[in-house]
C-alpha positions in Angstrom: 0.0 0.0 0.0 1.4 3.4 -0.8 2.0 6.5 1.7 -0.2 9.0 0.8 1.6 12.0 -0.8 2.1 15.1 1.9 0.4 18.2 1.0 2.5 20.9 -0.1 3.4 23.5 2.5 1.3 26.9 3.1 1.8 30.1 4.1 -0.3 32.1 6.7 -3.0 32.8 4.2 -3.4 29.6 3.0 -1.6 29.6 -0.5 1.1 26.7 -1.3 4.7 28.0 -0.8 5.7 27.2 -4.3 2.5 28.4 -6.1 3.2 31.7 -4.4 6.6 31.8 -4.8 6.3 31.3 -8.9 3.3 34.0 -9.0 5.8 36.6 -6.9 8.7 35.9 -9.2 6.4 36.2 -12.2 5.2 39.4 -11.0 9.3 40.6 -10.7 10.1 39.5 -14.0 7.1 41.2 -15.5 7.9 44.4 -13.4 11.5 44.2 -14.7 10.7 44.0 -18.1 8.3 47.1 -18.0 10.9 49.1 -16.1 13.7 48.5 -18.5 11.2 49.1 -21.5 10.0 52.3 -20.1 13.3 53.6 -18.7 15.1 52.5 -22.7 12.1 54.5 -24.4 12.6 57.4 -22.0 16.1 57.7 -22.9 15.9 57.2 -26.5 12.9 59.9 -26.7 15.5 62.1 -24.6 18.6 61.5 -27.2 16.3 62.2 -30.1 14.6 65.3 -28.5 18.2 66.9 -27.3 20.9 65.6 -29.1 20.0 65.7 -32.6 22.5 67.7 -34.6 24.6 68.8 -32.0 28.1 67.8 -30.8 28.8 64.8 -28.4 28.2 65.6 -25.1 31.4 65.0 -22.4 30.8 63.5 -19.1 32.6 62.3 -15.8 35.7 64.2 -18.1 35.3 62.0 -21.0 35.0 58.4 -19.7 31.2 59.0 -21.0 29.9 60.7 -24.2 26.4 61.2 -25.2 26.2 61.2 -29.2 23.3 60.4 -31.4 23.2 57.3 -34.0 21.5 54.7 -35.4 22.5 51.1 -35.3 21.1 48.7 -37.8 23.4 45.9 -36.0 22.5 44.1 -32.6 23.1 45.1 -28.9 26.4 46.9 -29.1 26.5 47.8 -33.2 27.4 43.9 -34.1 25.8 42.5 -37.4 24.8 45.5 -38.6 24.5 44.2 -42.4 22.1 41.2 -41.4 18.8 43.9 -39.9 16.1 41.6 -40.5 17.6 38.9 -38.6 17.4 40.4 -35.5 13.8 40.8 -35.1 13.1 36.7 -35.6 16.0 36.2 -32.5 14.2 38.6 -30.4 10.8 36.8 -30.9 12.9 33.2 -30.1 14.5 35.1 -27.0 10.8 35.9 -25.7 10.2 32.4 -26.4 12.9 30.9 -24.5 11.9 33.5 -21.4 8.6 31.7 -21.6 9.3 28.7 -21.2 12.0 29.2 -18.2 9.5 31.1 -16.4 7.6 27.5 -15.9 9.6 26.7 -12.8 10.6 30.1 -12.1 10.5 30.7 -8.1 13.8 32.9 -7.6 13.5 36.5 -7.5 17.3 36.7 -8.6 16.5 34.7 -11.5 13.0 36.6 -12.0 15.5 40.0 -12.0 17.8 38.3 -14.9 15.1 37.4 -16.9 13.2 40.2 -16.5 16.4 42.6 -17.5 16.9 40.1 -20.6 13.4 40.5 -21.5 13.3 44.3 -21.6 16.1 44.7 -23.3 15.0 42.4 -26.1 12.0 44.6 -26.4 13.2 47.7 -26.2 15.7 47.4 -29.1 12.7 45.6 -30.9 10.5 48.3 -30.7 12.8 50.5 -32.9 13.1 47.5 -35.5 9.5 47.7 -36.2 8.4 51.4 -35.8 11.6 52.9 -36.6 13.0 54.4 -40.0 13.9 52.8 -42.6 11.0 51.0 -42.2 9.0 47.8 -40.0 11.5 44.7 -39.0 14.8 46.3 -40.4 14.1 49.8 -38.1 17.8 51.5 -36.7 18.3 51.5 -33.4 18.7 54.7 -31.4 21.9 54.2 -29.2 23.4 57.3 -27.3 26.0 56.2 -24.9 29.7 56.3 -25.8 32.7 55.7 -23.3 36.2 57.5 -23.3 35.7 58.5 -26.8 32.9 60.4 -28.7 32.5 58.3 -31.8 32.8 54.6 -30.6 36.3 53.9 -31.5 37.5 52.7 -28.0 33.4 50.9 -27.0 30.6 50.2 -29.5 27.8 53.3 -28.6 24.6 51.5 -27.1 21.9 52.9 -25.1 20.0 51.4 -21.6 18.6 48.2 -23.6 21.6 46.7 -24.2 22.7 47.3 -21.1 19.7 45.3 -19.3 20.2 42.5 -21.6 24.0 42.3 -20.8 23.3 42.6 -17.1 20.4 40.3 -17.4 22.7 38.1 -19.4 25.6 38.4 -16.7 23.4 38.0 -13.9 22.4 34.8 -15.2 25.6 33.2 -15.3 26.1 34.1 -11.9 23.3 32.9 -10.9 24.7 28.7 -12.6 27.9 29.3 -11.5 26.7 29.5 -7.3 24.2 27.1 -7.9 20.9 28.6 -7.6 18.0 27.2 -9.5 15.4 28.8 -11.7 12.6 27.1 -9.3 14.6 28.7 -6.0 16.8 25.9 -4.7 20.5 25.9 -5.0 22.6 23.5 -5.2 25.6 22.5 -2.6 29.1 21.5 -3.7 27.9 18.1 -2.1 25.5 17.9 -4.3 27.4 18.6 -7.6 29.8 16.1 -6.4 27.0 13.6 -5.9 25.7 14.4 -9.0 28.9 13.7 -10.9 29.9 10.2 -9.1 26.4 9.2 -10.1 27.0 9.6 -13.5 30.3 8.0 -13.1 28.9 5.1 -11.7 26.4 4.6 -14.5 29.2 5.1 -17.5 31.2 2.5 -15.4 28.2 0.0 -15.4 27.5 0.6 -18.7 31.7 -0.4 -19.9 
C-alpha cells in the first residue's frame, strides 16, 4: 500500500509556498521588463529630442559621451548588415523566457530574466516602428565611453545594457548554484551528481 503524498506546505493565508513563490517571481520579472522598457524608451525619446544635430556631449571628463546614432546591428553595433535577422531572435528570445518562467520561483532569476526580457524589447521596438522601415528599423543608441564616436566601445543605449546585465546576472546565478525554481545547489550535491554519472558510465563499460 502506498504512503499517501504530503500536501505541499502553506503560508499564513493559505496559498502553497511554491504556487506563491512562482506568481511573486512572475510578478518581478514582468515588473523588470516594463521598467527597463519604459526607462530605454525614455532615454531614446531624450537623445532624439536633445541631441539631434549637436556635438557629443562629455561626461565624468570624458570616460562618458552622449552622441546620437542609429544602429542597424545588434546590442552593441554587431551584425549591422544582417537587420532583419534580429527581429526573428528577439521573438525566439521571448520564447525561450517563456518557457524558463515555468519553474521560475527565484527573485534573482526573475530580476535576470526580466532585464533580458526588456532589453529584447526595447531594441525591438525601434526595429519595427523605426525608419527605414517595419523589421529592419535602426536602433537609437546614445552612450559612448572614453571617446565620442565609438572607437574605444561600440555606442549603445539602456537596452543593451539590461540585456548584458540580465545576461551576466544569469551566469552568476549557474555558476553559485541557484535554481530557476529557487533551490541551490551544494558543492555536495554537484559532487554527488557527478559520481552518479560515473557510476552509471562505469556500469555501462
Amino acid at each position: 500500500m502506498t504512503a499517501p503524498r504530503p500536501a505541499a506546505a502553506a503560508d499564513p493565508a493559505g496559498e502553497p509556498v511554491a504556487g506563491g513563490r512562482r506568481r511573486r517571481s512572475i510578478q518581478v520579472l514582468m515588473a523588470t521588463a516594463l521598467l527597463a522598457v519604459a526607462a530605454d524608451l525614455g532615454t531614446k525619446h531624450l537623445a532624439l529630442v536633445t541631441l539631434e544635430d549637436r556635438e557629443p556631449l562629455r561626461l565624468l571628463g570624458g570616460a562618458v559621451y552622449l552622441t546620437l546614432t542609429r544602429n542597424s546591428g545588434a546590442a552593441f553595433s554587431l551584425g549591422s548588415d544582417y537587420t532583419w535577422i534580429f527581429p526573428l531572435v528577439t521573438v525566439a528570445v521571448i520564447g525561450w523566457i517563456g518557457w524558463m518562467a515555468r519553474r521560475l520561483g527565484s527573485i534573482p532569476w526573475a530580476l535576470s530574466l526580466g532585464l533580458v526580457l526588456g532589453g529584447a524589447l526595447g531594441n525591438l521596438i525601434d526595429r519595427i516602428f523605426r525608419a527605414p522601415g517595419p523589421f529592419v528599423g535602426h536602433v537609437v543608441d546614445m552612450v559612448s565611453l572614453f571617446d565620442p564616436h565609438g572607437q574605444v566601445w561600440p555606442v549603445f543605449n539602456l537596452a543593451d545594457s539590461a540585456l548584458m546585465t540580465g545576461v551576466g546576472l544569469a551566469i552568476l546565478l549557474e555558476f553559485t548554484g541557484r535554481q530557476r525554481d529557487g533551490s541551490r545547489l551544494s558543492a555536495g550535491d554537484d559532487a554527488d551528481s557527478r559520481l552518479s554519472a560515473g557510476d552509471d558510465a562505469g556500469g555501462r563499460s
